[in-house]
mmCIF file of C-alpha atoms in Angstrom:
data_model
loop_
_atom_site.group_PDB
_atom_site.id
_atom_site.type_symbol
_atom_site.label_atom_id
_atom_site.label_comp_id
_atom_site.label_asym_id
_atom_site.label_seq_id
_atom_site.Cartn_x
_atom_site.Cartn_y
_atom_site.Cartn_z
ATOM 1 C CA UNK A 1 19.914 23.653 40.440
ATOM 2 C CA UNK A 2 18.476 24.811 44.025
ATOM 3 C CA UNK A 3 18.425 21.787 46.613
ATOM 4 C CA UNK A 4 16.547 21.924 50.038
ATOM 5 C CA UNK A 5 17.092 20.028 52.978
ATOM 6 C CA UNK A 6 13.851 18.644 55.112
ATOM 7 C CA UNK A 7 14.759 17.511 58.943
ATOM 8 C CA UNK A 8 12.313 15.432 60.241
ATOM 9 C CA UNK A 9 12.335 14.488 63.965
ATOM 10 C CA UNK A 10 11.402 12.667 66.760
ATOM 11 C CA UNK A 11 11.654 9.659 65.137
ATOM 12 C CA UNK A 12 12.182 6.430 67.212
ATOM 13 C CA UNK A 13 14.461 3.124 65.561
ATOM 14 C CA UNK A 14 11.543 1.062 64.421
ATOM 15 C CA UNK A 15 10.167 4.516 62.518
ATOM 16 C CA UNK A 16 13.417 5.787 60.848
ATOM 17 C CA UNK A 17 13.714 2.400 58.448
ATOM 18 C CA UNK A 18 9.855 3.456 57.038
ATOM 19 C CA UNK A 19 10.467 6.689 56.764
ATOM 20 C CA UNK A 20 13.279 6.212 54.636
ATOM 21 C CA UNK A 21 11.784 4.458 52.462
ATOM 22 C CA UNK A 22 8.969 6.607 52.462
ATOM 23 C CA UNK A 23 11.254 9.444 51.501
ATOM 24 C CA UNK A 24 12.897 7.784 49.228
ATOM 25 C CA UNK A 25 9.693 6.938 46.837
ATOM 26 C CA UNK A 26 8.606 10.667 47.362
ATOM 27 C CA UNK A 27 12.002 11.549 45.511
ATOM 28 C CA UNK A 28 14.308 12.522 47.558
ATOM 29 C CA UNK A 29 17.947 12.031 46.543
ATOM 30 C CA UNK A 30 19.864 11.328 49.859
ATOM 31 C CA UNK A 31 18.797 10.424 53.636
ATOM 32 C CA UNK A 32 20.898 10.867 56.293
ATOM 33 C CA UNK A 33 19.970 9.542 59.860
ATOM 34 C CA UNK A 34 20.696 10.517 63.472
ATOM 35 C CA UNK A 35 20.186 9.296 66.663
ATOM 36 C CA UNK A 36 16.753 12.074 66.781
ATOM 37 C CA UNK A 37 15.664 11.913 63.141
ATOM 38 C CA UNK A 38 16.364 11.878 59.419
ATOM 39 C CA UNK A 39 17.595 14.809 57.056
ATOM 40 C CA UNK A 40 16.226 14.242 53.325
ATOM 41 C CA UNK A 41 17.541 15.841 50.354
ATOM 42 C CA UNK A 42 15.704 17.146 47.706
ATOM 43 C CA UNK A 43 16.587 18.648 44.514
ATOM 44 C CA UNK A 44 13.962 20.916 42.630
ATOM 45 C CA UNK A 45 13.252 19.457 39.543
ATOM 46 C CA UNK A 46 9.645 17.618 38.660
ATOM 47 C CA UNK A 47 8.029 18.976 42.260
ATOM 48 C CA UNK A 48 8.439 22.235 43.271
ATOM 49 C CA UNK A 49 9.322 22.477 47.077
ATOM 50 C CA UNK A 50 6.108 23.991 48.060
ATOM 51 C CA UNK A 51 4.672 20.588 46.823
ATOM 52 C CA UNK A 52 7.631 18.333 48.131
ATOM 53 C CA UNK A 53 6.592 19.856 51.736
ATOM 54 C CA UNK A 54 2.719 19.220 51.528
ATOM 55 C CA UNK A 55 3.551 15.661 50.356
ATOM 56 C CA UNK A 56 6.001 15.199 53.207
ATOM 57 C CA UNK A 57 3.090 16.539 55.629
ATOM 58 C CA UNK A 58 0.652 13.984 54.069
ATOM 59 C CA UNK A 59 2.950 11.068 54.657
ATOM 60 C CA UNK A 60 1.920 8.236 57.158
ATOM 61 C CA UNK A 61 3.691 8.371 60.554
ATOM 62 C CA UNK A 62 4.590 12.244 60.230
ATOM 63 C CA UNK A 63 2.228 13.126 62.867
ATOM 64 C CA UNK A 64 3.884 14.088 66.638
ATOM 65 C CA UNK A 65 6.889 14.903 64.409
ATOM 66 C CA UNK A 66 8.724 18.108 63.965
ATOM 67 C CA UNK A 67 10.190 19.248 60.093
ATOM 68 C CA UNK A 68 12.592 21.635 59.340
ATOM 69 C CA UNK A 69 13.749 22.593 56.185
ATOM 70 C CA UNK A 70 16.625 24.776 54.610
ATOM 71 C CA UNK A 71 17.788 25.725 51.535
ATOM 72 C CA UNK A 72 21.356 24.188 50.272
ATOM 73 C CA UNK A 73 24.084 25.983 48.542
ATOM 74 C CA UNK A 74 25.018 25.011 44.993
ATOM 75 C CA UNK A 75 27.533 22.247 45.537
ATOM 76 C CA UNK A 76 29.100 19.106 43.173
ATOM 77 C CA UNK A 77 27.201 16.845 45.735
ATOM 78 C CA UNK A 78 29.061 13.454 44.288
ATOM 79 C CA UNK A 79 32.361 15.289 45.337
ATOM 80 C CA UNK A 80 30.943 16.224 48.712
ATOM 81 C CA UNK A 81 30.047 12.498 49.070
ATOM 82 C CA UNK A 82 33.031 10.905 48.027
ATOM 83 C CA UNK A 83 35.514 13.139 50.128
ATOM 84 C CA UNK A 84 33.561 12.416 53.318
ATOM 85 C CA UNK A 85 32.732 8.785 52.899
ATOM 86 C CA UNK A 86 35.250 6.234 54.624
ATOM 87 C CA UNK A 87 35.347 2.403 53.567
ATOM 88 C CA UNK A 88 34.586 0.602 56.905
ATOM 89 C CA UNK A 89 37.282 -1.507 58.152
ATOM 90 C CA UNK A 90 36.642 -4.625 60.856
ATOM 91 C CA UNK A 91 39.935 -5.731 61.956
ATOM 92 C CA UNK A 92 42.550 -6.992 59.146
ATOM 93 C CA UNK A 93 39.334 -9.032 58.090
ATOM 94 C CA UNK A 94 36.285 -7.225 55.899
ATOM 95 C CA UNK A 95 36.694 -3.867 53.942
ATOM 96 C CA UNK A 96 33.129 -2.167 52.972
ATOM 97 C CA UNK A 97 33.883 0.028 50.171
ATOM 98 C CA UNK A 98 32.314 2.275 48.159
ATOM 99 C CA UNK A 99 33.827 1.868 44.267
ATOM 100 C CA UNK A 100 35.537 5.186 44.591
ATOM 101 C CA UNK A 101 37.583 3.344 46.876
ATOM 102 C CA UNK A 102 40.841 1.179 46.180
ATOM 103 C CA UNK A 103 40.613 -2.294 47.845
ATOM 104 C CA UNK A 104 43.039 -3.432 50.289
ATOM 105 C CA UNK A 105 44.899 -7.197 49.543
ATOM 106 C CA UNK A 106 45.255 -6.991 53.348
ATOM 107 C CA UNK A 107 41.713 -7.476 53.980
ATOM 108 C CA UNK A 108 39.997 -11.564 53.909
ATOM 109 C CA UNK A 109 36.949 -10.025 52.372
ATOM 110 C CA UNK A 110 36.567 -7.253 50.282
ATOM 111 C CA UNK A 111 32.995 -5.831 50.032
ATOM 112 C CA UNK A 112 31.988 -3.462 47.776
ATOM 113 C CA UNK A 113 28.396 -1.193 48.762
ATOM 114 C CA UNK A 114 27.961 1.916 46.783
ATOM 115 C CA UNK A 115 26.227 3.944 48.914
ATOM 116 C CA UNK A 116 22.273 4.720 48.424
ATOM 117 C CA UNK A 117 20.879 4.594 52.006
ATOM 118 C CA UNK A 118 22.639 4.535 55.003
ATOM 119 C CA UNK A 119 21.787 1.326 56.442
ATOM 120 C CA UNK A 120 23.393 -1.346 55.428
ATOM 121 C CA UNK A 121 26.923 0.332 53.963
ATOM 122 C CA UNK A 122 28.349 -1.025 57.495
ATOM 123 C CA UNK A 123 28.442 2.522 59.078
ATOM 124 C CA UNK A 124 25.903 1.561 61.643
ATOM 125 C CA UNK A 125 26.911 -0.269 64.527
ATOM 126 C CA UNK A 126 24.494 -2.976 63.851
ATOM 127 C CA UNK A 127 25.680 -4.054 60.762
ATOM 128 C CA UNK A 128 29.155 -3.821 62.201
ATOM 129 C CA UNK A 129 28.267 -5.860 65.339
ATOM 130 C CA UNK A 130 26.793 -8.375 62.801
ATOM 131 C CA UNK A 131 29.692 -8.729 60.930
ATOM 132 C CA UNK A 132 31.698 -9.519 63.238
ATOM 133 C CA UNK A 133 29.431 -12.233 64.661
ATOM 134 C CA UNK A 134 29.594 -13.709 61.316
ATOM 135 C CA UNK A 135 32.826 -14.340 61.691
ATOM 136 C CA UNK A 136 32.991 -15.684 64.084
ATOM 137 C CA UNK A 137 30.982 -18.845 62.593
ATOM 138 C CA UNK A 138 32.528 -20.974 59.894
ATOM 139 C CA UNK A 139 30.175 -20.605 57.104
ATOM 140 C CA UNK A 140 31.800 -23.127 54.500
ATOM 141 C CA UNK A 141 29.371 -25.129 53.089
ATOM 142 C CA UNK A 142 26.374 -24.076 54.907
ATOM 143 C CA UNK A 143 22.822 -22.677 53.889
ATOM 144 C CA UNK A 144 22.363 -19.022 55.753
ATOM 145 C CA UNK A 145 19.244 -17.445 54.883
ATOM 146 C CA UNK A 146 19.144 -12.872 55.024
ATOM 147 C CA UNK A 147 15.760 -12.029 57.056
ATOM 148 C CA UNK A 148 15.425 -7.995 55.298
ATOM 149 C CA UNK A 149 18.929 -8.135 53.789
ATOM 150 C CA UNK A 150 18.675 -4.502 53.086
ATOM 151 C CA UNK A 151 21.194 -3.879 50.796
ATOM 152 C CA UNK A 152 22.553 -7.757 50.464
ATOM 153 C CA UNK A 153 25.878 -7.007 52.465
ATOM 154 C CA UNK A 154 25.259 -9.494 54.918
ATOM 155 C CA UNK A 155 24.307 -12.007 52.412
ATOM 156 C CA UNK A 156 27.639 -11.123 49.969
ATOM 157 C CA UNK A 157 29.747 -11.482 53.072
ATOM 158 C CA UNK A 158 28.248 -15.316 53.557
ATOM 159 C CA UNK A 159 28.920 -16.210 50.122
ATOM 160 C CA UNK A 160 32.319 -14.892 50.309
ATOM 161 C CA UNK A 161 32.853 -17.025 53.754
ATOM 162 C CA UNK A 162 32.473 -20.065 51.964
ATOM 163 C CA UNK A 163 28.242 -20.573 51.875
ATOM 164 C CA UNK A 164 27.035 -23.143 49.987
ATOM 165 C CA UNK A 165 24.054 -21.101 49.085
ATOM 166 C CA UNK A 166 22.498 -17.906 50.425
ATOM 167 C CA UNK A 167 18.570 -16.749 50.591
ATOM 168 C CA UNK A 168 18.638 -13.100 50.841
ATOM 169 C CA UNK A 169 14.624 -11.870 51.306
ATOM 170 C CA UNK A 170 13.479 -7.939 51.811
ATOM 171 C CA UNK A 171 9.790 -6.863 51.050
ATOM 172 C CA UNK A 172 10.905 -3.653 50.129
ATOM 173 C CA UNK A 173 11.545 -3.096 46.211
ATOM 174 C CA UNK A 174 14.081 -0.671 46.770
ATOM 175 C CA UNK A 175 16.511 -3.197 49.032
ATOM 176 C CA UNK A 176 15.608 -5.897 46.498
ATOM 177 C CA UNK A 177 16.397 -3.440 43.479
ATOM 178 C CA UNK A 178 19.132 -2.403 45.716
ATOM 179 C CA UNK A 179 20.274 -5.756 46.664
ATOM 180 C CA UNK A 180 20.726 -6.625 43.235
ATOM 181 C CA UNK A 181 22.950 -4.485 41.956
ATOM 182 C CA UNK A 182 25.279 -4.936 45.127
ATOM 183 C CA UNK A 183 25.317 -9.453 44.492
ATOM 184 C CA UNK A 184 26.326 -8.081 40.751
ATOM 185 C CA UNK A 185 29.281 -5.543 41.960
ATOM 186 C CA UNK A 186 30.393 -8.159 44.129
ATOM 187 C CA UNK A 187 30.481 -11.185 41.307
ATOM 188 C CA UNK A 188 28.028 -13.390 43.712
ATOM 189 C CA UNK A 189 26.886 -16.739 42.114
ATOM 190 C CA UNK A 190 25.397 -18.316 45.153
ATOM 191 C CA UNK A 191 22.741 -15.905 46.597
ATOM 192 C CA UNK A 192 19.094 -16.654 45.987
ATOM 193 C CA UNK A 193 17.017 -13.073 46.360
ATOM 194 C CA UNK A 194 13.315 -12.488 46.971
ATOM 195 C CA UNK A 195 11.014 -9.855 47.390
ATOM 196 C CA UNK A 196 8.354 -10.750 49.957
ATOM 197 C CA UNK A 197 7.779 -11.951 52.932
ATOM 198 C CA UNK A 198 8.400 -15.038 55.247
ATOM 199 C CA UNK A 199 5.895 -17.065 52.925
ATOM 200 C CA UNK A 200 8.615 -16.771 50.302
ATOM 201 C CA UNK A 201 10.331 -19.011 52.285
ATOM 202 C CA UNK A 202 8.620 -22.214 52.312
ATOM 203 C CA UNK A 203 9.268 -25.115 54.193
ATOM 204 C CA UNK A 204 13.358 -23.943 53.648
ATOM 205 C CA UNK A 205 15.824 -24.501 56.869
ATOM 206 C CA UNK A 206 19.059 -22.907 57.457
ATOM 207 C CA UNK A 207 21.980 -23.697 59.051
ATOM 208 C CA UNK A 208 22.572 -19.995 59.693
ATOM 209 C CA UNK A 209 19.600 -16.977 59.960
ATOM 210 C CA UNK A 210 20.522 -13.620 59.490
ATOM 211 C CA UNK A 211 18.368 -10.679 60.864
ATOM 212 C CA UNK A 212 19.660 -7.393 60.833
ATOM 213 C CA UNK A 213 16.148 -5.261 61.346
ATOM 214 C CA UNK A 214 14.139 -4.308 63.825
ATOM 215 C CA UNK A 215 13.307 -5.108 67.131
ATOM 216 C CA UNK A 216 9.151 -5.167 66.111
ATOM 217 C CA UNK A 217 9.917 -7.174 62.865
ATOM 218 C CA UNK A 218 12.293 -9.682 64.854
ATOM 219 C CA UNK A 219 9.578 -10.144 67.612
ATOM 220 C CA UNK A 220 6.427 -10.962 65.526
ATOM 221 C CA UNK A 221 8.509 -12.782 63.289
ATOM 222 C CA UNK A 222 9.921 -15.092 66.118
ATOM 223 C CA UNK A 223 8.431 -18.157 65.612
ATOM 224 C CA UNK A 224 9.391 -17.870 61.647
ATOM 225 C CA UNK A 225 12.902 -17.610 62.214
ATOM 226 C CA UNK A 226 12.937 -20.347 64.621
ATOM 227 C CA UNK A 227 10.471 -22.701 62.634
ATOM 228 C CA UNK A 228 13.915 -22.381 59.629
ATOM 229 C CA UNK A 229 16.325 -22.826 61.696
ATOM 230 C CA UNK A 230 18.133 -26.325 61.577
ATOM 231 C CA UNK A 231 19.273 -28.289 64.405
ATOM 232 C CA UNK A 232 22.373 -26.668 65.911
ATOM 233 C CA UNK A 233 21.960 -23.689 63.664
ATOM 234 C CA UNK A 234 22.874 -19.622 64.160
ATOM 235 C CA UNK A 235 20.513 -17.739 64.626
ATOM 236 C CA UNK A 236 21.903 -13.912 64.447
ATOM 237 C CA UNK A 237 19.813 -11.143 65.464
ATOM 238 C CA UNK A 238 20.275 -7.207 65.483
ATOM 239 C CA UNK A 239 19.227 -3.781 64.491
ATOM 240 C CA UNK A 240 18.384 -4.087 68.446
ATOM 241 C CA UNK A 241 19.194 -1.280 70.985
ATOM 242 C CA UNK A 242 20.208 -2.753 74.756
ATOM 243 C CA UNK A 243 16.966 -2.182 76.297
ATOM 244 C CA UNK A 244 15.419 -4.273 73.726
ATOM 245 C CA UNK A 245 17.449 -7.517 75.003
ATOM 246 C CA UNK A 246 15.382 -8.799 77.430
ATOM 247 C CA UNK A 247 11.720 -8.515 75.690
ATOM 248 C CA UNK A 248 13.363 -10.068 72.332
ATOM 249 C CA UNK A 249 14.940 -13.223 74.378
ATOM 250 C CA UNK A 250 12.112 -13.750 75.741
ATOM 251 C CA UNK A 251 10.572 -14.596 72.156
ATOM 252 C CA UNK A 252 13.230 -16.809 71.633
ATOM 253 C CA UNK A 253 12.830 -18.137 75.412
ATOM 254 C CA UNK A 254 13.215 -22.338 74.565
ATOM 255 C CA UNK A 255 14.885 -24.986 75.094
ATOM 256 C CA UNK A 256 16.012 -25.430 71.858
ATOM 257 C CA UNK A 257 17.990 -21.622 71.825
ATOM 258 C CA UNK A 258 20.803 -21.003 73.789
ATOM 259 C CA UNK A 259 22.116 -17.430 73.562
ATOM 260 C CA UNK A 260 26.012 -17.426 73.041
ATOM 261 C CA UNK A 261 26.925 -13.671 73.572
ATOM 262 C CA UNK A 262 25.592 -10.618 72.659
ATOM 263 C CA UNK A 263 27.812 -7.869 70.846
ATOM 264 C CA UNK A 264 27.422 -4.035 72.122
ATOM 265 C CA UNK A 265 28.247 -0.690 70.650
ATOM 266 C CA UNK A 266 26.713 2.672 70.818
ATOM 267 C CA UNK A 267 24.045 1.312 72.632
ATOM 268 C CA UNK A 268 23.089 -0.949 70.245
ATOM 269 C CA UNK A 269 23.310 -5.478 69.914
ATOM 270 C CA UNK A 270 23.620 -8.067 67.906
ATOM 271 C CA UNK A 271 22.648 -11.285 69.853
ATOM 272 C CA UNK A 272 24.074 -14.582 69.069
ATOM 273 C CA UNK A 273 21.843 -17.877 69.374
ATOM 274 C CA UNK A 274 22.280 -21.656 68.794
ATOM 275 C CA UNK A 275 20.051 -24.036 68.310
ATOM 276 C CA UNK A 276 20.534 -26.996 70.489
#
């Protein structure tokens, strides 16, 4: 079966999420990103490729961008995947495997995130930079709400830190489809997940908020994150590069917040606030 690869590029942080999705409900059956852009496999089967690229060229956003495409060899793709994909491993503390992988009774937490898309598995420094600001919280017994859990990792990790009870929300159907059969691999009892948007939420506060996304969808969604948060809550914010710091705090610029650190690598943050 022939496969071609489509390279689509510039494509700027707050883009790349969208597009991937985009890609993803045109059929394509991997994404990879970069810091430029996103490669998207397709294999030709229902579309021919001549149709995959005119549907590609239709799609919303792809204007101003660039796409290359080439032809793959004939390859055991599964094999491919497995050889070069590495569990991620945070200190002696959390293990993100795939469920190739053997788990490690050296590790506190043992996650387990077949892989799908990338964000989300851990490999991206966000969702590493998160983790490790969750644990630096004690989460036993409190309520932690997952703003766009993605993939649910975030959320799996709380429950496994002791939560009482989790809200993971993502509008997309594919994170919440995705999201779902993640809280099942990982025997979750305690997460709550949604599809939709902040409305979804009620009148609901947390003792810990979770928001791993963008910098756009943190900023317009400011005063929802804050209006959930409880008194001398968390309030953990990322998928943010370093420039974006200073325009995102100021959104959060209140008496109430105090900003406790903020967490760098490769150029990107995860911010830490408390409520006062």
């Amino acid at each position: 079966m022939a496969w071609k690869a489509y390279y689509i590029s510039p494509l700027k942080d707050d883009k790349a999420e969208q597009m991937s999705s985009l890609l993803f409900n045109l059929g394509a059956d991997g994404i990879e990103e970069d810091e430029a852009g996103i490669k998207a496999y397709f294999e030709d089967s229902n579309l021919s490729f001549a149709e995959i690229e005119l549907e590609i060229k239709a799609l919303p956003g792809i204007n101003g961008c660039s796409i290359e495409s080439s032809l793959m060899p004939d390859t055991n793709w599964n094999a491919e995947w497995e050889k070069n994909y590495a569990p991620v491993l945070i200190d002696n503390n959390v293990m993100v495997r795939a469920s190739f992988h053997q788990p490690d009774q050296k590790f506190s937490y043992d996650i387990l995130i077949d892989p799908k898309m990338s964000f989300g598995t851990a490999h991206h420094a966000t969702t590493e930079s998160m983790i490790r600001a969750m644990l630096d919280i004690d989460m036993k017994g409190k309520r932690v709400l997952d703003f766009g859990c993605g993939t649910a990792i975030l959320a799996i990790l709380a429950e496994k830190m002791g939560a009482k009870n989790v809200t993971a929300i993502d509008y997309d159907e594919w994170a919440f489809e995705n999201s779902k059969e993640n809280i099942a691999k990982n025997h979750c009892q305690k997460i709550d997940l949604k599809c939709g948007n902040a409305e979804e939420l009620l009148e609901d506060k947390y003792d810990v908020i979770l928001a791993n996304v963008t910098r756009n969808v943190i900023m317009s969604n400011a005063h929802t994150l804050n209006k959930h948060l409880k008194p001398s809550g968390y309030l953990l914010l990322s998928g943010l590069l370093e420039a974006d710091e200073a325009p995102v705090l100021e959104k959060f610029d209140s008496p109430e917040l105090k900003k406790l650190t903020t967490l760098k690598k490769d150029n990107w943050i995860a911010i830490v606030l408390k409520a006062a």
